[in-house]
């Protein structure tokens, strides 16, 4: 059994949904198809939640109506018969009724998660209507019945496996299953989600839970490229990445994959393929245990980073000092991405400022604290990077005009990370494209 995940753009137009139906019926292998919301929908739902959080019901109502109109047009072009259109409209109407009811009750964070879930619930139901109209036998698996996260927001493959196999066993005669990406239930049993871009994570978790033959991530580009194609003009697709390389790229900002989406596949050794819905025969990127080749493969950037410097000539070299510093971050469940040390100071970066004030307060007794906000981590990723000829020379030559704040090298054999002001992030990716890959 395999997993095929289609992202927002892959289902964002009626004709794309038609293409997805062809792609999933190209072979006879049984499969679980994971769908995102139509492109733009989750952003619209976030905006509706924001309007409600600000008490602006009028704006929320306008946005709900605009979204509804989009779905009415979509259904019109997705389906051919009046009967199928009518049935689909009735199903979608329930979701808009729900959004309209929320307008009348007092808003809270749990309700916001319910709002955010509507996108994937609607896309999968509409797709199911289309498959039904085409006479393609399938079953809808409600992700909310098997995708769960614990009280630390961590999904547990073991629990997902048990729940999912119970559901699959109820449909022994079915080869094709459709389910929602992104959405889950939390430890309280409420509707929750795996964070933005989370459908990739859903796909990888499902693939791990069913021990899938492969986890295919179908998107709008032919695989992982060597640089961010939204920022740099000339980029090329990478044929093969190791799980470690892919995980680093995803974590350090390559948007094509959710930051956490690689670990389930890696842990259960499920091959992952990144494929292009618009160019289904393009090779794409294969992600497996082996890197396939040595040297630098790609660069990526992650914004919203905060650098914290703790300066203390008195204490830094004392043993136990770093432990005390790390304990503060551990206490507030805030992970550190980069770390550099000198004799008198240590700098770390975090990407989550939820507990920044408390963290600073607890670090203050250790020394002088400096904070730099609006920073970006630029990561250079590859297998045994040091084996790329003159890698450090090429790197620093290209960076001569960039004010690099931190450098991390040697932590792993496949990553060099730089911390730069976010204002310089675009320039950094561009100069590295030329300096390291020779691409302009
Ligand atoms: P989906 O909706 O299918 O999940 P996403 O928008 O989340 O798609 O991810 C695909 C996008 O990721 C591409 O269109 C591309 O602009 C962006 N992207 C950023 N970095 C990379 C990279 N290194 N390689 C490929 N795509 C990347
Ligand atoms: N629809 C969700 C989002 O836009 C999840 C996803 O597309 O992966 O973030
Ligand atoms: Mg995505």
CSV table of C-alpha atoms and ligand atoms in Angstrom, one decimal:
chain,number,residue,atom,x,y,z
A,1,UNK,CA,0.0,0.0,0.0
A,2,UNK,CA,1.3,3.5,-0.8
A,3,UNK,CA,0.6,7.0,0.3
A,4,UNK,CA,0.1,9.8,-2.2
A,5,UNK,CA,-0.2,13.4,-0.8
A,6,UNK,CA,-1.4,16.3,-2.9
A,7,UNK,CA,-0.8,19.9,-1.8
A,8,UNK,CA,-3.0,23.0,-2.1
A,9,UNK,CA,-2.0,23.9,-5.7
A,10,UNK,CA,-2.5,20.3,-6.8
A,11,UNK,CA,-6.1,20.4,-5.8
A,12,UNK,CA,-6.6,24.2,-6.1
A,13,UNK,CA,-8.5,24.2,-9.4
A,14,UNK,CA,-11.2,21.8,-10.6
A,15,UNK,CA,-9.0,20.7,-13.6
A,16,UNK,CA,-6.2,19.9,-11.2
A,17,UNK,CA,-8.5,17.8,-9.1
A,18,UNK,CA,-9.4,15.9,-12.3
A,19,UNK,CA,-5.7,15.4,-12.9
A,20,UNK,CA,-5.2,14.1,-9.4
A,21,UNK,CA,-8.0,11.5,-10.0
A,22,UNK,CA,-6.1,10.3,-13.1
A,23,UNK,CA,-2.8,10.1,-11.2
A,24,UNK,CA,-4.2,8.0,-8.4
A,25,UNK,CA,-5.8,5.6,-10.8
A,26,UNK,CA,-2.6,5.1,-13.0
A,27,UNK,CA,-1.7,1.9,-11.1
A,28,UNK,CA,-3.5,-0.9,-9.2
A,29,UNK,CA,-1.6,-0.6,-5.9
A,30,UNK,CA,-3.9,0.1,-3.0
A,31,UNK,CA,-3.3,3.6,-1.6
A,32,UNK,CA,-4.2,6.3,0.9
A,33,UNK,CA,-4.5,9.7,-0.7
A,34,UNK,CA,-3.9,12.6,1.6
A,35,UNK,CA,-5.2,16.0,0.5
A,36,UNK,CA,-4.5,19.5,1.6
A,37,UNK,CA,-7.1,22.3,1.5
A,38,UNK,CA,-7.6,24.1,-1.9
A,39,UNK,CA,-4.8,26.6,-2.2
A,40,UNK,CA,-5.7,29.9,-0.5
A,41,UNK,CA,-8.3,28.3,1.8
A,42,UNK,CA,-6.2,27.9,4.9
A,43,UNK,CA,-5.0,31.5,4.5
A,44,UNK,CA,-8.6,32.6,4.2
A,45,UNK,CA,-9.6,30.6,7.3
A,46,UNK,CA,-6.7,32.1,9.3
A,47,UNK,CA,-7.9,35.5,8.2
A,48,UNK,CA,-11.5,34.7,9.3
A,49,UNK,CA,-10.1,33.5,12.7
A,50,UNK,CA,-8.1,36.7,13.1
A,51,UNK,CA,-11.1,38.9,12.3
A,52,UNK,CA,-13.1,37.0,14.9
A,53,UNK,CA,-10.3,37.3,17.4
A,54,UNK,CA,-10.3,41.1,16.9
A,55,UNK,CA,-14.1,41.1,17.4
A,56,UNK,CA,-14.7,42.2,13.7
A,57,UNK,CA,-17.6,40.0,12.8
A,58,UNK,CA,-18.5,42.0,9.8
A,59,UNK,CA,-15.1,41.4,8.2
A,60,UNK,CA,-15.3,37.7,9.2
A,61,UNK,CA,-18.7,37.4,7.5
A,62,UNK,CA,-17.5,39.1,4.3
A,63,UNK,CA,-14.6,36.6,4.1
A,64,UNK,CA,-16.8,33.6,4.8
A,65,UNK,CA,-19.2,34.8,2.0
A,66,UNK,CA,-16.3,35.3,-0.5
A,67,UNK,CA,-14.9,31.8,0.3
A,68,UNK,CA,-18.4,30.3,-0.1
A,69,UNK,CA,-18.7,31.9,-3.6
A,70,UNK,CA,-15.3,30.4,-4.5
A,71,UNK,CA,-16.5,26.9,-3.5
A,72,UNK,CA,-19.8,27.3,-5.4
A,73,UNK,CA,-17.9,28.1,-8.6
A,74,UNK,CA,-15.4,25.3,-7.9
A,75,UNK,CA,-18.2,22.7,-7.6
A,76,UNK,CA,-19.8,23.9,-10.8
A,77,UNK,CA,-16.6,23.2,-12.7
A,78,UNK,CA,-15.6,20.1,-10.8
A,79,UNK,CA,-18.7,18.1,-11.5
A,80,UNK,CA,-20.8,17.5,-14.6
A,81,UNK,CA,-24.2,16.3,-13.6
A,82,UNK,CA,-26.8,18.4,-11.8
A,83,UNK,CA,-27.4,15.6,-9.3
A,84,UNK,CA,-23.7,15.4,-8.3
A,85,UNK,CA,-23.5,19.2,-8.1
A,86,UNK,CA,-26.6,19.3,-5.8
A,87,UNK,CA,-25.3,16.6,-3.6
A,88,UNK,CA,-21.8,18.3,-3.3
A,89,UNK,CA,-23.4,21.7,-2.6
A,90,UNK,CA,-25.4,20.2,0.3
A,91,UNK,CA,-22.3,18.7,1.8
A,92,UNK,CA,-20.3,22.0,1.5
A,93,UNK,CA,-23.2,24.1,2.8
A,94,UNK,CA,-22.9,22.3,6.1
A,95,UNK,CA,-19.4,23.6,6.5
A,96,UNK,CA,-20.4,27.2,5.7
A,97,UNK,CA,-23.3,26.9,8.1
A,98,UNK,CA,-20.8,25.9,10.8
A,99,UNK,CA,-18.7,29.0,10.0
A,100,UNK,CA,-21.7,31.2,10.1
A,101,UNK,CA,-22.8,29.7,13.5
A,102,UNK,CA,-19.3,30.5,14.9
A,103,UNK,CA,-20.0,34.2,14.1
A,104,UNK,CA,-22.8,34.1,16.7
A,105,UNK,CA,-20.9,32.5,19.5
A,106,UNK,CA,-18.0,33.7,21.6
A,107,UNK,CA,-14.7,33.0,19.9
A,108,UNK,CA,-11.8,31.0,21.5
A,109,UNK,CA,-8.7,29.2,20.5
A,110,UNK,CA,-10.4,25.8,20.3
A,111,UNK,CA,-13.0,27.2,17.9
A,112,UNK,CA,-10.2,28.7,15.8
A,113,UNK,CA,-8.8,25.2,15.3
A,114,UNK,CA,-12.3,24.1,14.2
A,115,UNK,CA,-12.3,26.9,11.7
A,116,UNK,CA,-8.9,25.9,10.3
A,117,UNK,CA,-10.0,22.3,9.9
A,118,UNK,CA,-12.7,23.2,7.4
A,119,UNK,CA,-10.4,23.5,4.4
A,120,UNK,CA,-9.2,19.8,4.4
A,121,UNK,CA,-12.6,18.6,5.4
A,122,UNK,CA,-14.1,20.3,2.3
A,123,UNK,CA,-11.4,19.5,-0.2
A,124,UNK,CA,-11.6,15.7,0.6
A,125,UNK,CA,-15.4,15.7,0.5
A,126,UNK,CA,-15.5,17.5,-2.9
A,127,UNK,CA,-12.9,15.1,-4.3
A,128,UNK,CA,-14.9,12.2,-3.0
A,129,UNK,CA,-18.0,13.6,-4.8
A,130,UNK,CA,-15.9,13.8,-8.0
A,131,UNK,CA,-14.6,10.2,-7.7
A,132,UNK,CA,-18.2,9.1,-7.0
A,133,UNK,CA,-19.4,10.8,-10.1
A,134,UNK,CA,-16.7,9.1,-12.1
A,135,UNK,CA,-17.7,5.7,-10.6
A,136,UNK,CA,-14.3,5.3,-8.9
A,137,UNK,CA,-14.7,3.1,-5.9
A,138,UNK,CA,-13.1,4.6,-2.7
A,139,UNK,CA,-13.7,5.3,1.0
A,140,UNK,CA,-13.2,8.5,2.9
A,141,UNK,CA,-11.2,8.0,6.1
A,142,UNK,CA,-11.8,10.8,8.6
A,143,UNK,CA,-8.4,11.9,9.8
A,144,UNK,CA,-10.0,13.1,13.1
A,145,UNK,CA,-10.7,9.4,13.8
A,146,UNK,CA,-7.0,8.3,13.7
A,147,UNK,CA,-4.6,11.3,13.6
A,148,UNK,CA,-3.8,12.2,17.2
A,149,UNK,CA,-1.2,14.4,19.0
A,150,UNK,CA,-0.3,14.2,22.7
A,151,UNK,CA,-0.2,17.0,25.3
A,152,UNK,CA,3.1,18.2,23.9
A,153,UNK,CA,1.6,18.4,20.3
A,154,UNK,CA,3.7,15.3,19.3
A,155,UNK,CA,2.0,12.7,17.1
A,156,UNK,CA,2.6,9.1,18.2
A,157,UNK,CA,3.0,6.7,15.3
A,158,UNK,CA,2.0,3.7,17.5
A,159,UNK,CA,-1.4,5.1,18.4
A,160,UNK,CA,-2.1,6.3,14.9
A,161,UNK,CA,-1.2,2.8,13.6
A,162,UNK,CA,-3.7,1.1,15.9
A,163,UNK,CA,-6.5,3.5,15.1
A,164,UNK,CA,-5.8,3.5,11.3
A,165,UNK,CA,-5.6,-0.2,11.0
A,166,UNK,CA,-9.0,-0.6,12.8
A,167,UNK,CA,-10.5,1.8,10.2
A,168,UNK,CA,-8.9,0.1,7.2
A,169,UNK,CA,-10.1,-3.3,8.5
A,170,UNK,CA,-13.7,-2.0,8.2
A,171,UNK,CA,-13.2,-1.6,4.4
A,172,UNK,CA,-11.5,-4.8,3.4
A,173,UNK,CA,-12.9,-4.6,-0.2
A,174,UNK,CA,-11.6,-1.0,-0.8
A,175,UNK,CA,-8.3,-0.3,-2.6
A,176,UNK,CA,-8.5,3.5,-2.6
A,177,UNK,CA,-8.8,5.7,0.5
A,178,UNK,CA,-9.0,9.5,0.7
A,179,UNK,CA,-8.1,11.4,3.9
A,180,UNK,CA,-7.4,14.9,5.2
A,181,UNK,CA,-3.8,16.1,5.7
A,182,UNK,CA,-3.0,18.7,8.4
A,183,UNK,CA,-5.9,18.0,10.9
A,184,UNK,CA,-5.7,15.9,14.0
A,185,UNK,CA,-7.2,15.5,17.5
A,186,UNK,CA,-5.2,16.7,20.5
A,187,UNK,CA,-4.8,15.1,23.9
A,188,UNK,CA,-8.1,16.7,25.1
A,189,UNK,CA,-10.0,15.1,22.1
A,190,UNK,CA,-10.4,18.6,20.5
A,191,UNK,CA,-9.9,19.3,16.8
A,192,UNK,CA,-6.3,20.5,16.3
A,193,UNK,CA,-3.7,20.5,13.5
A,194,UNK,CA,-0.1,19.7,12.7
A,195,UNK,CA,0.8,23.4,12.0
A,196,UNK,CA,1.0,25.2,8.6
A,197,UNK,CA,2.1,23.0,5.8
A,198,UNK,CA,1.3,19.9,8.0
A,199,UNK,CA,-0.2,17.7,5.3
A,200,UNK,CA,3.3,16.5,4.4
A,201,UNK,CA,3.7,15.5,8.0
A,202,UNK,CA,0.3,13.7,8.0
A,203,UNK,CA,1.4,11.8,4.8
A,204,UNK,CA,4.7,10.7,6.4
A,205,UNK,CA,3.0,9.7,9.7
A,206,UNK,CA,0.4,7.6,7.7
A,207,UNK,CA,3.1,6.1,5.6
A,208,UNK,CA,5.0,5.1,8.8
A,209,UNK,CA,1.8,3.7,10.4
A,210,UNK,CA,0.9,1.5,7.5
A,211,UNK,CA,4.5,0.6,6.5
A,212,UNK,CA,3.8,2.0,3.1
A,213,UNK,CA,5.8,1.0,0.0
A,214,UNK,CA,6.5,4.7,-0.7
A,215,UNK,CA,5.3,8.1,0.5
A,216,UNK,CA,4.8,10.3,-2.6
A,217,UNK,CA,4.5,14.1,-2.0
A,218,UNK,CA,2.9,15.6,-5.1
A,219,UNK,CA,3.3,19.4,-5.4
A,220,UNK,CA,3.8,22.2,-7.9
A,221,UNK,CA,7.5,21.8,-8.5
A,222,UNK,CA,9.6,18.8,-9.7
A,223,UNK,CA,11.3,18.0,-6.4
A,224,UNK,CA,13.7,19.6,-3.9
A,225,UNK,CA,15.7,22.3,-5.7
A,226,UNK,CA,19.3,23.4,-4.8
A,227,UNK,CA,18.0,26.8,-3.6
A,228,UNK,CA,14.7,28.6,-2.9
A,229,UNK,CA,13.0,29.1,-6.3
A,230,UNK,CA,10.9,31.9,-4.9
A,231,UNK,CA,14.0,33.9,-4.2
A,232,UNK,CA,16.7,32.8,-6.7
A,233,UNK,CA,16.2,32.8,-10.4
A,234,UNK,CA,18.1,29.7,-11.6
A,235,UNK,CA,17.6,26.6,-9.4
A,236,UNK,CA,17.9,22.9,-10.3
A,237,UNK,CA,16.1,19.8,-9.0
A,238,UNK,CA,18.1,17.4,-6.8
A,239,UNK,CA,17.8,13.7,-7.8
A,240,UNK,CA,18.5,12.1,-4.4
A,241,UNK,CA,18.7,13.2,-0.8
A,242,UNK,CA,19.4,11.2,2.3
A,243,UNK,CA,16.8,11.4,5.1
A,244,UNK,CA,19.3,13.5,7.1
A,245,UNK,CA,19.8,16.0,4.3
A,246,UNK,CA,16.1,16.3,3.6
A,247,UNK,CA,15.3,16.7,7.3
A,248,UNK,CA,17.9,19.5,7.6
A,249,UNK,CA,16.5,21.3,4.5
A,250,UNK,CA,13.0,21.0,5.7
A,251,UNK,CA,13.8,22.1,9.2
A,252,UNK,CA,15.9,25.0,8.0
A,253,UNK,CA,13.3,26.5,5.7
A,254,UNK,CA,12.8,24.6,2.4
A,255,UNK,CA,9.1,25.1,2.2
A,256,UNK,CA,8.4,22.2,0.0
A,257,UNK,CA,8.5,20.0,3.1
A,258,UNK,CA,7.0,20.5,6.5
A,259,UNK,CA,9.9,20.9,9.0
A,260,UNK,CA,9.0,17.7,10.9
A,261,UNK,CA,7.8,15.6,8.0
A,262,UNK,CA,10.9,13.5,7.5
A,263,UNK,CA,11.4,11.8,10.8
A,264,UNK,CA,8.4,9.3,10.6
A,265,UNK,CA,9.6,8.1,7.1
A,266,UNK,CA,13.2,8.0,8.3
A,267,UNK,CA,12.4,6.1,11.5
A,268,UNK,CA,10.4,3.5,9.6
A,269,UNK,CA,12.6,3.6,6.5
A,270,UNK,CA,9.9,4.5,4.1
A,271,UNK,CA,11.1,6.0,0.8
A,272,UNK,CA,9.8,9.5,0.1
A,273,UNK,CA,9.4,10.9,-3.4
A,274,UNK,CA,8.8,14.6,-4.2
A,275,UNK,CA,6.9,14.8,-7.5
A,276,UNK,CA,5.2,17.4,-9.6
A,277,UNK,CA,1.5,17.1,-10.3
A,278,UNK,CA,1.8,19.4,-13.3
A,279,UNK,CA,4.7,17.3,-14.8
A,280,UNK,CA,3.9,13.8,-13.5
A,281,UNK,CA,6.7,12.1,-15.5
A,282,UNK,CA,9.5,14.4,-14.3
A,283,UNK,CA,12.0,12.4,-12.1
A,284,UNK,CA,11.5,14.4,-8.9
A,285,UNK,CA,13.6,13.9,-5.8
A,286,UNK,CA,14.0,10.5,-4.1
A,287,UNK,CA,14.6,10.6,-0.3
A,288,UNK,CA,16.2,7.5,1.1
A,289,UNK,CA,18.8,6.5,3.7
A,290,UNK,CA,21.7,7.0,1.3
A,291,UNK,CA,22.7,10.4,0.1
A,292,UNK,CA,23.7,9.1,-3.3
A,293,UNK,CA,26.6,11.5,-3.7
A,294,UNK,CA,28.9,13.7,-1.6
A,295,UNK,CA,29.2,17.4,-1.4
A,296,UNK,CA,26.9,20.4,-1.1
A,297,UNK,CA,23.4,19.8,-2.4
A,298,UNK,CA,21.3,22.8,-1.4
A,299,UNK,CA,20.8,25.9,0.6
A,300,UNK,CA,17.7,27.1,2.5
A,301,UNK,CA,16.8,29.9,4.7
A,302,UNK,CA,14.6,30.1,7.8
A,303,UNK,CA,13.3,33.5,9.0
A,304,UNK,CA,12.0,34.7,12.3
A,305,UNK,CA,15.1,33.7,14.3
A,306,UNK,CA,16.2,35.4,17.5
A,307,UNK,CA,19.8,35.4,18.7
A,308,UNK,CA,20.5,35.5,22.4
A,309,UNK,CA,24.1,36.3,23.6
A,310,UNK,CA,25.1,35.6,27.1
A,311,UNK,CA,28.3,37.4,28.0
A,312,UNK,CA,30.1,36.4,31.2
A,313,UNK,CA,33.8,36.6,31.6
A,314,UNK,CA,33.5,35.2,35.1
A,315,UNK,CA,31.4,32.2,34.6
A,316,UNK,CA,31.6,31.0,31.0
A,317,UNK,CA,34.5,28.6,31.4
A,318,UNK,CA,33.2,27.2,34.6
A,319,UNK,CA,32.0,23.7,34.1
A,320,UNK,CA,28.2,23.4,34.6
A,321,UNK,CA,27.6,26.8,33.1
A,322,UNK,CA,26.3,25.6,29.7
A,323,UNK,CA,24.1,23.1,31.5
A,324,UNK,CA,22.5,25.9,33.5
A,325,UNK,CA,21.9,27.9,30.4
A,326,UNK,CA,20.4,24.9,28.5
A,327,UNK,CA,18.2,24.1,31.5
A,328,UNK,CA,16.5,27.5,31.1
A,329,UNK,CA,15.5,26.7,27.5
A,330,UNK,CA,14.5,23.2,28.5
A,331,UNK,CA,12.2,24.6,31.2
A,332,UNK,CA,10.3,26.7,28.7
A,333,UNK,CA,10.3,23.9,26.0
A,334,UNK,CA,12.1,26.2,23.6
A,335,UNK,CA,14.6,24.5,21.3
A,336,UNK,CA,17.9,25.9,20.3
A,337,UNK,CA,18.8,25.8,16.6
A,338,UNK,CA,22.4,27.2,16.5
A,339,UNK,CA,25.0,27.6,19.2
A,340,UNK,CA,28.5,29.3,19.1
A,341,UNK,CA,30.8,29.9,21.9
A,342,UNK,CA,33.9,32.1,22.7
A,343,UNK,CA,35.9,32.4,25.8
A,344,UNK,CA,33.6,35.1,27.2
A,345,UNK,CA,30.3,34.6,25.5
A,346,UNK,CA,27.9,32.1,24.2
A,347,UNK,CA,25.3,32.8,21.5
A,348,UNK,CA,22.3,30.7,20.8
A,349,UNK,CA,19.3,31.0,18.4
A,350,UNK,CA,15.7,30.2,18.9
A,351,UNK,CA,12.7,30.4,16.5
A,352,UNK,CA,10.0,30.6,19.1
A,353,UNK,CA,9.5,33.8,21.2
A,354,UNK,CA,6.6,32.6,23.3
A,355,UNK,CA,8.6,32.5,26.5
A,356,UNK,CA,11.4,35.0,25.5
A,357,UNK,CA,10.7,37.4,28.4
A,358,UNK,CA,10.8,34.5,31.0
A,359,UNK,CA,14.0,33.1,29.4
A,360,UNK,CA,15.8,36.4,29.5
A,361,UNK,CA,14.8,37.0,33.1
A,362,UNK,CA,16.2,33.6,34.1
A,363,UNK,CA,19.4,34.1,32.1
A,364,UNK,CA,20.1,37.6,33.5
A,365,UNK,CA,21.9,36.3,36.7
A,366,UNK,CA,24.4,34.5,34.4
A,367,UNK,CA,25.7,37.7,32.7
A,368,UNK,CA,24.9,40.4,30.2
A,369,UNK,CA,22.2,39.4,27.8
A,370,UNK,CA,21.9,40.8,24.2
A,371,UNK,CA,19.0,40.0,21.9
A,372,UNK,CA,19.0,40.3,18.1
A,373,UNK,CA,15.6,39.9,16.5
A,374,UNK,CA,14.7,39.6,12.8
A,375,UNK,CA,17.5,37.2,12.0
A,376,UNK,CA,17.6,34.3,9.5
A,377,UNK,CA,19.5,31.1,9.5
A,378,UNK,CA,20.9,30.2,6.1
A,379,UNK,CA,21.8,26.5,5.9
A,380,UNK,CA,24.1,24.9,3.4
A,381,UNK,CA,23.3,21.2,3.3
A,382,UNK,CA,24.9,18.2,1.7
A,383,UNK,CA,26.5,14.8,2.5
A,384,UNK,CA,30.0,15.3,3.9
A,385,UNK,CA,30.1,18.9,2.9
A,386,UNK,CA,33.8,19.2,3.8
A,387,UNK,CA,34.5,17.0,0.7
A,388,UNK,CA,33.3,19.7,-1.6
A,389,UNK,CA,36.5,21.2,-2.9
A,390,UNK,CA,37.3,24.6,-1.2
A,391,UNK,CA,33.9,24.7,0.3
A,392,UNK,CA,34.8,27.2,3.0
A,393,UNK,CA,36.8,29.4,0.7
A,394,UNK,CA,33.9,29.5,-1.8
A,395,UNK,CA,31.5,30.2,1.1
A,396,UNK,CA,33.3,33.1,2.6
A,397,UNK,CA,34.4,34.6,-0.7
A,398,UNK,CA,30.7,34.8,-1.7
A,399,UNK,CA,29.7,36.3,1.7
A,400,UNK,CA,32.2,39.2,1.6
A,401,UNK,CA,29.3,41.7,1.6
A,402,UNK,CA,27.1,40.0,4.1
A,403,UNK,CA,27.2,40.8,7.8
A,404,UNK,CA,27.3,37.3,9.2
A,405,UNK,CA,26.4,37.2,12.9
A,406,UNK,CA,27.1,33.5,13.7
A,407,UNK,CA,28.6,30.5,11.9
A,408,UNK,CA,28.1,26.9,12.8
A,409,UNK,CA,30.3,24.2,11.1
A,410,UNK,CA,31.2,20.7,12.2
A,411,UNK,CA,28.1,20.0,14.3
A,412,UNK,CA,27.1,17.5,11.7
A,413,UNK,CA,28.9,16.4,8.5
A,414,UNK,CA,26.1,17.6,6.4
A,415,UNK,CA,25.3,21.2,7.5
A,416,UNK,CA,27.0,24.6,7.7
A,417,UNK,CA,24.7,27.2,9.1
A,418,UNK,CA,25.0,31.0,9.0
A,419,UNK,CA,23.0,33.6,11.0
A,420,UNK,CA,22.4,36.8,9.0
A,421,UNK,CA,20.0,39.7,9.4
A,422,UNK,CA,16.7,38.9,7.6
A,423,UNK,CA,17.2,41.9,5.5
A,424,UNK,CA,20.3,40.2,4.0
A,425,UNK,CA,18.7,36.8,3.6
A,426,UNK,CA,17.7,37.2,-0.1
A,427,UNK,CA,21.2,38.5,-1.0
A,428,UNK,CA,22.8,35.7,0.9
A,429,UNK,CA,20.9,33.0,-1.0
A,430,UNK,CA,21.7,34.7,-4.3
A,431,UNK,CA,25.4,35.1,-3.7
A,432,UNK,CA,25.6,31.4,-2.5
A,433,UNK,CA,23.8,30.3,-5.7
A,434,UNK,CA,26.6,31.8,-7.7
A,435,UNK,CA,29.5,31.1,-5.4
A,436,UNK,CA,28.7,27.5,-4.5
A,437,UNK,CA,26.6,26.2,-7.4
A,438,UNK,CA,27.9,28.4,-10.1
A,439,UNK,CA,24.3,29.3,-11.0
A,440,UNK,CA,23.1,32.9,-11.7
B,1,LIG,P1,2.1,22.3,-1.4
B,1,LIG,O1,0.9,23.2,-1.4
B,1,LIG,O2,2.0,21.3,-2.5
B,1,LIG,O3,2.3,21.7,-0.1
B,1,LIG,P2,4.2,24.2,-0.9
B,1,LIG,O4,3.8,25.6,-1.4
B,1,LIG,O5,4.0,23.9,0.5
B,1,LIG,O6,3.3,23.2,-1.8
B,1,LIG,O7,5.6,23.8,-1.3
B,1,LIG,C1,6.1,23.9,-2.6
B,1,LIG,C2,6.8,25.2,-2.8
B,1,LIG,O8,8.0,25.2,-2.0
B,1,LIG,C3,7.3,25.4,-4.2
B,1,LIG,O9,6.4,25.9,-5.1
B,1,LIG,C4,8.5,26.4,-4.0
B,1,LIG,O10,8.2,27.7,-4.3
B,1,LIG,C5,8.8,26.3,-2.5
B,1,LIG,N1,10.2,25.9,-2.2
B,1,LIG,C6,10.9,26.6,-1.3
B,1,LIG,N2,12.2,26.1,-1.3
B,1,LIG,C7,12.2,25.1,-2.2
B,1,LIG,C8,13.2,24.2,-2.6
B,1,LIG,N3,14.5,24.2,-2.1
B,1,LIG,N4,12.9,23.3,-3.6
B,1,LIG,C9,11.7,23.2,-4.1
B,1,LIG,N5,10.7,24.1,-3.7
B,1,LIG,C10,10.9,25.0,-2.8
B,2,LIG,N1,-3.7,23.5,4.4
B,2,LIG,C1,-2.7,23.6,5.4
B,2,LIG,C2,-1.9,24.8,5.1
B,2,LIG,O1,-2.1,25.5,4.2
B,2,LIG,C3,-1.8,22.4,5.4
B,2,LIG,C4,-1.1,22.0,4.1
B,2,LIG,O2,-1.4,22.5,3.1
B,2,LIG,O3,-0.1,21.3,4.2
B,2,LIG,O4,-1.0,25.1,5.9
B,3,LIG,MG1,3.2,22.4,1.7
